[in-house]
Short mmCIF file of C-alpha atoms in Angstrom, two decimals:
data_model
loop_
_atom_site.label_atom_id
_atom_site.label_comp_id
_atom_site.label_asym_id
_atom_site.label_seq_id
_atom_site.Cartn_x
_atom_site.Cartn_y
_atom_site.Cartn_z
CA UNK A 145 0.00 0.00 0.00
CA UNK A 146 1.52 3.57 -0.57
CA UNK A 147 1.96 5.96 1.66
CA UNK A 148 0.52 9.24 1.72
CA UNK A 149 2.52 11.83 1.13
CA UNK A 150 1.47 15.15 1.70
CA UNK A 151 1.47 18.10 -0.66
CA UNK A 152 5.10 20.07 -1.87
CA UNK A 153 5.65 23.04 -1.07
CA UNK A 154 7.15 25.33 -4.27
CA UNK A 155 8.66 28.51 -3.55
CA UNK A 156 11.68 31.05 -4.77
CA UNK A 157 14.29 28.03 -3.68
CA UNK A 158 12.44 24.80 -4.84
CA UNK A 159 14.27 24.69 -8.28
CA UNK A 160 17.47 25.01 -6.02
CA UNK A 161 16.63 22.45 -3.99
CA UNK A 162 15.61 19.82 -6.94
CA UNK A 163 18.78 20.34 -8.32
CA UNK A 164 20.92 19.69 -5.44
CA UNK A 165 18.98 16.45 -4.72
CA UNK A 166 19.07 15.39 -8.23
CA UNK A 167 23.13 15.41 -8.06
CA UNK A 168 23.31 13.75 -4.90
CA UNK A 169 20.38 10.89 -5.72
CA UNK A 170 22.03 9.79 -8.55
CA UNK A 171 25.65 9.67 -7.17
CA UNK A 172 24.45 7.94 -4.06
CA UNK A 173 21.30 6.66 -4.63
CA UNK A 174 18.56 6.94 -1.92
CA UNK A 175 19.89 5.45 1.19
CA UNK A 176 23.45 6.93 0.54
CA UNK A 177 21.92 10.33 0.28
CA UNK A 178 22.10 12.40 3.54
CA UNK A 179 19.88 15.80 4.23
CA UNK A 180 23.51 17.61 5.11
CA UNK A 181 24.77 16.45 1.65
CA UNK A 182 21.84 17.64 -0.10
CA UNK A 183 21.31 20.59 1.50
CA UNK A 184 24.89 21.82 1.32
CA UNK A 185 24.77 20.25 -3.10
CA UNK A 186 21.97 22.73 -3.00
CA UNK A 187 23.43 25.84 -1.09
CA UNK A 188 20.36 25.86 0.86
CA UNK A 189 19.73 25.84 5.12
CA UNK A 190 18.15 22.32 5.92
CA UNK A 191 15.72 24.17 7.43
CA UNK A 192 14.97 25.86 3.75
CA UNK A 193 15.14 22.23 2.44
CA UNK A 194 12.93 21.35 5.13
CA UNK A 195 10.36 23.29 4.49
CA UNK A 196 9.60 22.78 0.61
CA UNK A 197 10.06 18.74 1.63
CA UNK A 198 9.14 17.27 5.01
CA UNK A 199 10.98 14.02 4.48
CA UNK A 200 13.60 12.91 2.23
CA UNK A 201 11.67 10.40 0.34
CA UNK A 202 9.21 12.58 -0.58
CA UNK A 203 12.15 14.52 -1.90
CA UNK A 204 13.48 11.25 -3.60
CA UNK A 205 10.09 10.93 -5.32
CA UNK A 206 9.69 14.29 -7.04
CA UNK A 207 13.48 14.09 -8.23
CA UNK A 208 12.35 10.77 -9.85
CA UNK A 209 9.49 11.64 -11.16
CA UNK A 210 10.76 14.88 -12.58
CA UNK A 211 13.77 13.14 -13.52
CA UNK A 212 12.02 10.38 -15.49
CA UNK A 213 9.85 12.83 -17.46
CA UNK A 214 12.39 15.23 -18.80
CA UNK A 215 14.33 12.05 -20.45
CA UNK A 216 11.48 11.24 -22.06
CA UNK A 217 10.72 14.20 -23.01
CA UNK A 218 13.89 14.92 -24.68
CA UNK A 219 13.83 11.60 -26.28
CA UNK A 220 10.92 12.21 -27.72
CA UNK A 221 11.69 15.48 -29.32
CA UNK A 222 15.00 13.75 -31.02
CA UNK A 223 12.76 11.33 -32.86
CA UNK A 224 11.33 12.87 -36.32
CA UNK A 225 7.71 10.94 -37.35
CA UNK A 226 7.70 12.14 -40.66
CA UNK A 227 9.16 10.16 -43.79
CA UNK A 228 9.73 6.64 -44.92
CA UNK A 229 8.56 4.15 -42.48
CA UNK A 230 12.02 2.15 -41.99
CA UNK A 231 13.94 5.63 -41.47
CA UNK A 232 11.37 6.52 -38.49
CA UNK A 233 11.83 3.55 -37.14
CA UNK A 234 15.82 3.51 -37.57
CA UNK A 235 15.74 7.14 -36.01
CA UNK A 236 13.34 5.49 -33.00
CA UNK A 237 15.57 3.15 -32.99
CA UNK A 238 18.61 4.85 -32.46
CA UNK A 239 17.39 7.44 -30.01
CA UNK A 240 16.29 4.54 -27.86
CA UNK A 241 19.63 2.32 -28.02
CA UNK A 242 22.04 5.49 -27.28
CA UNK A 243 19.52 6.20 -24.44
CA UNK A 244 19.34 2.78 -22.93
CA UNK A 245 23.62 2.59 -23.25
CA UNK A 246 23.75 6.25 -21.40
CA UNK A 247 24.89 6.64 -17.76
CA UNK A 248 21.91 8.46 -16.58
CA UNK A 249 19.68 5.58 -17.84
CA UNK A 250 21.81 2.88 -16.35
CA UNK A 251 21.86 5.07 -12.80
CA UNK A 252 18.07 5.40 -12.66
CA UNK A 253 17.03 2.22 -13.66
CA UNK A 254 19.58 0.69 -10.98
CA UNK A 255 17.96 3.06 -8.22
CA UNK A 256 14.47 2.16 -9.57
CA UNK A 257 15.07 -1.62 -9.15
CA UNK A 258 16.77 -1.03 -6.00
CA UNK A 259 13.99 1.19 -4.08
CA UNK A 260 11.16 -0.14 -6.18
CA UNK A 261 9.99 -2.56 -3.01
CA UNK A 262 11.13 -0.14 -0.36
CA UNK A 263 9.01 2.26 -2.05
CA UNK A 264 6.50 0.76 -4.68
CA UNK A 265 5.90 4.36 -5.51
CA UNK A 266 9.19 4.67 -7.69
CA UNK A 267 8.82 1.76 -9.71
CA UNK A 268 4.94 3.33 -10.68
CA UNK A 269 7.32 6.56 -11.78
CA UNK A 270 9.66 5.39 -12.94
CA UNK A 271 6.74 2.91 -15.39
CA UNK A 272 4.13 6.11 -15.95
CA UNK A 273 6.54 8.85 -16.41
CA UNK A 274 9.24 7.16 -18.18
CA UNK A 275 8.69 4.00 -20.29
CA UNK A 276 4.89 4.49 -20.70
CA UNK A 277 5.62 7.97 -22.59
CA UNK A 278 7.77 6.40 -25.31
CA UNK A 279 5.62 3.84 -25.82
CA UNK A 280 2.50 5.75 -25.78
CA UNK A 281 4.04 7.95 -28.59
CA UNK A 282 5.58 5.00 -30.37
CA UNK A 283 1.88 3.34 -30.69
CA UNK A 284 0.40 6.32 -31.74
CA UNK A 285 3.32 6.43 -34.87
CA UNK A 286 2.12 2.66 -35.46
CA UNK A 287 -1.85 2.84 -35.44
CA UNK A 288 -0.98 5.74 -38.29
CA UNK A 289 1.25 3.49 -40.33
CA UNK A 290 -1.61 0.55 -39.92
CA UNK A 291 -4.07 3.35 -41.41
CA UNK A 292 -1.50 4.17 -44.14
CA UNK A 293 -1.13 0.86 -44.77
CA UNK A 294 2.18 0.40 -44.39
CA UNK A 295 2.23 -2.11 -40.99
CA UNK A 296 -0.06 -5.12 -40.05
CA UNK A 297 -0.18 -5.30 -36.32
CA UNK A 298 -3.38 -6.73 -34.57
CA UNK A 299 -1.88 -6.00 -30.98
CA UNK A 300 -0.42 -2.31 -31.10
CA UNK A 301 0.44 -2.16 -27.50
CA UNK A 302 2.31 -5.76 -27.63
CA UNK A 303 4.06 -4.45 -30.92
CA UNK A 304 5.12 -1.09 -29.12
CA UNK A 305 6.63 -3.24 -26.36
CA UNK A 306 8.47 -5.46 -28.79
CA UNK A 307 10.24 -3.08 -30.40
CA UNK A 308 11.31 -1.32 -27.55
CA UNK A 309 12.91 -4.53 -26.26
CA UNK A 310 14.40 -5.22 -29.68
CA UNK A 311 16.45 -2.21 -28.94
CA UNK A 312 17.92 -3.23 -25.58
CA UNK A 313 18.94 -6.68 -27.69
CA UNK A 314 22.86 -7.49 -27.09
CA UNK A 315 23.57 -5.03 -24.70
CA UNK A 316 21.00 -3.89 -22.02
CA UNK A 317 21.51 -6.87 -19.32
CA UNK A 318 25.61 -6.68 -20.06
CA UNK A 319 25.73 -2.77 -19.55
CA UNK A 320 23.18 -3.07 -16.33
CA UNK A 321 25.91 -5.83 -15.05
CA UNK A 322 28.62 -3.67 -15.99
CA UNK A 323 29.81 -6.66 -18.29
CA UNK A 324 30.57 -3.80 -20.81
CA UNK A 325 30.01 -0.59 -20.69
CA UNK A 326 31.53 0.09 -24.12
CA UNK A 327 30.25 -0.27 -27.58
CA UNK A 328 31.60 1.05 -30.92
CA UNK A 329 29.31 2.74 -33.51
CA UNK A 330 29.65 -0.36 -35.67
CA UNK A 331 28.16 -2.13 -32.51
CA UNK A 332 25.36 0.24 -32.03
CA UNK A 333 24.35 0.35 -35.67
CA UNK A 334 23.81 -3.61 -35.45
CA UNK A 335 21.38 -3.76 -33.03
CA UNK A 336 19.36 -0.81 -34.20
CA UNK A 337 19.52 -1.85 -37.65
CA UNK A 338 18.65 -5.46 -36.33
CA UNK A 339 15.90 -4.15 -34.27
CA UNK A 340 13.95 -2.36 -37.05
CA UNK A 341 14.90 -5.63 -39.71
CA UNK A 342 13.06 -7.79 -37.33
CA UNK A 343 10.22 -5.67 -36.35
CA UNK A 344 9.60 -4.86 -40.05
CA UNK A 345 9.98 -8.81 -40.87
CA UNK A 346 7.46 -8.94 -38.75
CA UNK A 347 4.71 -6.62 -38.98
CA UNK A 348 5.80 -5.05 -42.41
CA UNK A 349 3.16 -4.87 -45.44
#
C-alpha cells in the first residue's frame, strides 16, 4: 500500500533544492543520500530544504518523477515521425539504443530496481513517467502506419513493447551488469539496424 505523502511546497528556492537532490540521488542513490549532503549540493539551510520537503523520500520521489519525465521528453523530441517508415523507425531506434547505453539511464534504472519494493511508488514513476511515454508515442506512430497501410499489427500495444525490447537486444543486461560498458558505432548500428529488420519482418506490409 503507498503511503501518503502530503502536498510540496514550491517557492523562490524549490528549483534550487531539486537540483541539489538530483546530483546527490544519482551519485548515491537513496539510502546513501544524507539531508547535510543535499542541503549543502543545493546551497540551501536544511531548514529551507525542510520546508519545501518534510521528508527525504518525498524529496526522492519528485526528483524521480521529474527526472524520469524530462528524459522522455527529450527523447521524444529527437525522434522525427515524418518520412519513410524504416527511417522513423531507424531514427526510434537509435534514439532509444544510445539512451538505454547512457549513464543516466543505467543510474536510474539501478535506483528504480533497487527502491522499487522499499518504495513501490518509484517503480509506478519510474513505469508512468518514463517508459509508458515512449511507448505511448511510439503506438500512436504505429496505429498511423496501420491506417496508411504500411504495418499489419493486430496488438499495437504488444508491438510497441516489442520493439522497444528489440532495442535493448545485445547489450542492455551486459551494460546493467557492468559486463561492458563500451560499444563502438559499428556495434550500435547492429542492433538498431537489427531491431527495425526484425520488427519490419514482422509486422511489415
Amino acid at each position: 500500500m503507498n503511503i501518503q505523502t502530503p502536498e510540496i511546497k514550491r517557492g523562490r528556492k524549490f528549483d534550487q533544492v531539486i537540483d541539489g537532490a538530483r546530483l546527490v540521488f544519482l551519485t548515491n542513490g537513496f539510502e546513501g543520500a544524507s539531508v547535510d549532503d543535499i542541503a549543502r549540493a543545493a546551497q540551501v539551510s536544511k531548514a529551507t530544504l525542510y520546508s519545501y520537503f518534510p521528508d527525504k523520500r518525498l524529496l526522492f520521489l519528485e526528483v524521480f518523477r521529474q527526472e524520469c519525465k524530462k528524459q522522455a521528453a527529450l527523447a521524444l523530441e529527437q525522434v522525427h515521425m515524418e518520412g519513410p517508415l524504416n527511417e522513423v523507425l531507424f531514427n526510434a531506434a537509435s534514439t532509444m539504443v544510445r539512451f538505454f547505453m547512457s549513464d543516466f539511464s543505467n543510474r536510474i534504472y539501478k535506483i528504480a530496481i533497487a527502491e522499487a519494493e522499499r518504495f513501490p511508488e518509484i517503480g509506478q514513476a519510474f513505469y508512468a513517467d518514463g517508459p509508458t511515454i515512449a511507448r505511448d508515442a511510439l503506438m500512436t506512430y504505429l496505429v498511423e502506419q496501420i491506417d496508411a497501410g504500411s504495418l499489419a499489427i493486430d496488438d499495437v500495444q504488444l508491438a510497441a513493447d516489442q520493439f522497444i525490447e528489440l532495442c535493448k537486444a545485445s547489450h542492455h543486461i551486459q551494460t546493467m551488469l557492468g559486463v561492458k560498458t563500451e560499444y563502438s558505432d559499428s556495434e550500435i548500428d547492429r542492433i538498431i539496424r537489427g531491431a527495425v529488420e526484425v520488427f519490419l519482418a514482422r509486422y511489415g506490409v
